[in-house]
Amino acid sequence: MYIGKAAQLSGTTVKSIRHYEEIGLLPEPKREGKYRIYSQQSVEVLTFIKCAQQLGFKLKELQVILNNYRGDEFPWDMAQRAIAEKKAELVTQIGDLQQLHDGLEAFEHNLNDARQECQFERIARYGEKNPGTTLN
């Protein structure tokens, strides 16, 4: 199939496919004259790349997975390891974000406490300066 059909079936663009070839994510396809001819396996790799990107993989990370891929056996073991590493990174990030959230909650609570204390101090100071008057 031609590049346009491969792009359509994989949900990518012709420009992306050419870029993936340039950076080594996708092996150079066979040619018929000046036309690139893509296989169903190429479409599957393109679909993998698109899905992986949607799940947070960067092209540099995908280059590590597909480094030695030449259109033969897909490196499922490398993909599996990369997925496990990405999940571990996310667990760490989630923990870090939870700590930030907890810190913001505590900060907000302390800020509200401080606001209440400041309000009472202002009322007390106003009453000391102006005996017999009330603050509205």
Coordinates of C-alpha atoms in Angstrom, one line a residue:
M1 CA 0.0 0.0 0.0
Y2 CA 1.1 3.6 -0.6
I3 CA 2.0 6.0 2.2
G4 CA -1.4 7.8 2.2
K5 CA -3.2 4.5 2.8
A6 CA -0.7 3.5 5.6
A7 CA -1.3 6.9 7.2
Q8 CA -5.1 6.5 7.0
L9 CA -5.1 3.0 8.4
S10 CA -2.7 3.9 11.3
G11 CA -4.2 7.2 12.2
T12 CA -1.0 9.1 11.5
T13 CA 0.0 11.6 8.8
V14 CA 2.2 11.2 5.7
K15 CA 4.5 13.8 7.3
S16 CA 4.7 11.8 10.5
I17 CA 5.6 8.6 8.6
R18 CA 8.4 10.3 6.7
H19 CA 9.7 11.8 10.0
Y20 CA 9.6 8.3 11.7
E21 CA 11.6 6.9 8.8
E22 CA 14.1 9.8 9.1
I23 CA 14.7 9.2 12.8
G24 CA 14.8 5.4 12.5
L25 CA 11.5 4.5 14.1
L26 CA 10.2 2.9 11.0
P27 CA 12.4 0.9 8.6
E28 CA 12.8 2.3 5.1
P29 CA 9.9 0.7 3.0
K30 CA 10.3 -1.2 -0.2
R31 CA 9.9 0.9 -3.3
E32 CA 8.1 0.5 -6.6
G33 CA 9.8 3.1 -8.8
K34 CA 9.6 6.3 -6.8
Y35 CA 6.7 5.1 -4.6
R36 CA 7.1 3.8 -1.1
I37 CA 5.2 0.5 -0.5
Y38 CA 4.1 -0.2 3.1
S39 CA 3.1 -3.6 4.5
Q40 CA 0.4 -4.4 7.1
Q41 CA 3.3 -4.8 9.5
S42 CA 4.3 -1.2 8.9
V43 CA 0.8 -0.1 9.7
E44 CA 0.9 -2.1 12.9
V45 CA 4.2 -0.4 13.9
L46 CA 2.8 3.0 13.0
T47 CA -0.3 2.2 15.1
F48 CA 2.0 1.2 18.0
I49 CA 3.9 4.4 17.7
K50 CA 0.7 6.5 17.8
C51 CA -0.7 4.6 20.7
A52 CA 2.5 4.8 22.7
Q53 CA 2.7 8.6 22.1
Q54 CA -0.9 9.0 23.3
L55 CA 0.2 7.2 26.5
G56 CA 3.0 9.5 27.2
F57 CA 6.0 8.0 25.3
K58 CA 8.3 10.4 23.7
L59 CA 9.8 9.7 20.3
K60 CA 13.3 9.3 21.9
E61 CA 11.9 6.6 24.2
L62 CA 10.4 4.8 21.2
Q63 CA 13.7 5.0 19.3
V64 CA 15.2 2.9 22.1
I65 CA 12.4 0.3 21.7
L66 CA 12.6 0.3 17.9
N67 CA 16.4 0.8 17.7
N68 CA 17.2 -2.5 16.0
Y69 CA 13.8 -3.1 14.4
R70 CA 14.3 -3.7 10.6
G71 CA 10.8 -5.0 9.7
D72 CA 11.3 -8.5 10.9
E73 CA 10.3 -9.6 14.5
F74 CA 8.7 -6.8 16.5
P75 CA 10.7 -6.2 19.7
W76 CA 7.8 -7.0 22.1
D77 CA 10.2 -7.7 25.0
M78 CA 11.7 -4.2 24.7
A79 CA 8.2 -2.7 24.5
Q80 CA 7.2 -4.6 27.6
R81 CA 10.2 -3.3 29.5
A82 CA 9.6 0.3 28.4
I83 CA 6.0 0.0 29.5
A84 CA 7.0 -1.3 32.9
E85 CA 9.5 1.6 33.3
K86 CA 6.9 4.2 32.2
K87 CA 4.4 2.8 34.7
A88 CA 7.1 3.0 37.5
E89 CA 7.8 6.6 36.5
L90 CA 4.1 7.4 36.7
V91 CA 3.8 5.8 40.1
T92 CA 6.6 8.1 41.3
Q93 CA 5.1 11.1 39.7
I94 CA 1.7 10.3 41.2
G95 CA 3.4 10.1 44.6
D96 CA 5.1 13.4 44.1
L97 CA 1.9 15.1 42.9
Q98 CA 0.1 13.7 45.9
Q99 CA 2.7 15.2 48.2
L100 CA 2.3 18.6 46.4
H101 CA -1.5 18.3 46.8
D102 CA -1.2 17.5 50.5
G103 CA 1.2 20.4 50.9
L104 CA -1.2 22.8 49.2
E105 CA -4.1 21.5 51.4
A106 CA -2.0 22.1 54.6
F107 CA -0.9 25.5 53.3
E108 CA -4.5 26.5 52.5
H109 CA -5.6 25.3 56.0
N110 CA -2.8 27.3 57.6
L111 CA -3.6 30.3 55.5
N112 CA -7.3 30.1 56.6
D113 CA -6.1 29.8 60.2
A114 CA -3.8 32.8 59.8
R115 CA -6.6 34.8 58.3
Q116 CA -8.8 34.1 61.2
E117 CA -6.1 35.0 63.7
C118 CA -5.3 38.2 61.8
Q119 CA -9.0 39.1 61.8
F120 CA -9.1 38.8 65.6
E121 CA -5.9 40.7 66.1
R122 CA -7.2 43.5 63.9
I123 CA -10.4 43.7 65.9
A124 CA -8.5 43.7 69.2
R125 CA -6.1 46.4 68.0
Y126 CA -9.0 48.6 66.7
G127 CA -10.8 48.2 70.0
E128 CA -7.6 49.2 72.0
K129 CA -7.2 52.4 69.9
N130 CA -10.9 53.3 69.9
P131 CA -12.4 52.3 73.2
G132 CA -16.2 52.1 73.2
T133 CA -16.6 51.7 69.4
T134 CA -17.4 48.6 67.4
L135 CA -15.9 47.5 64.1
N136 CA -18.5 46.8 61.5

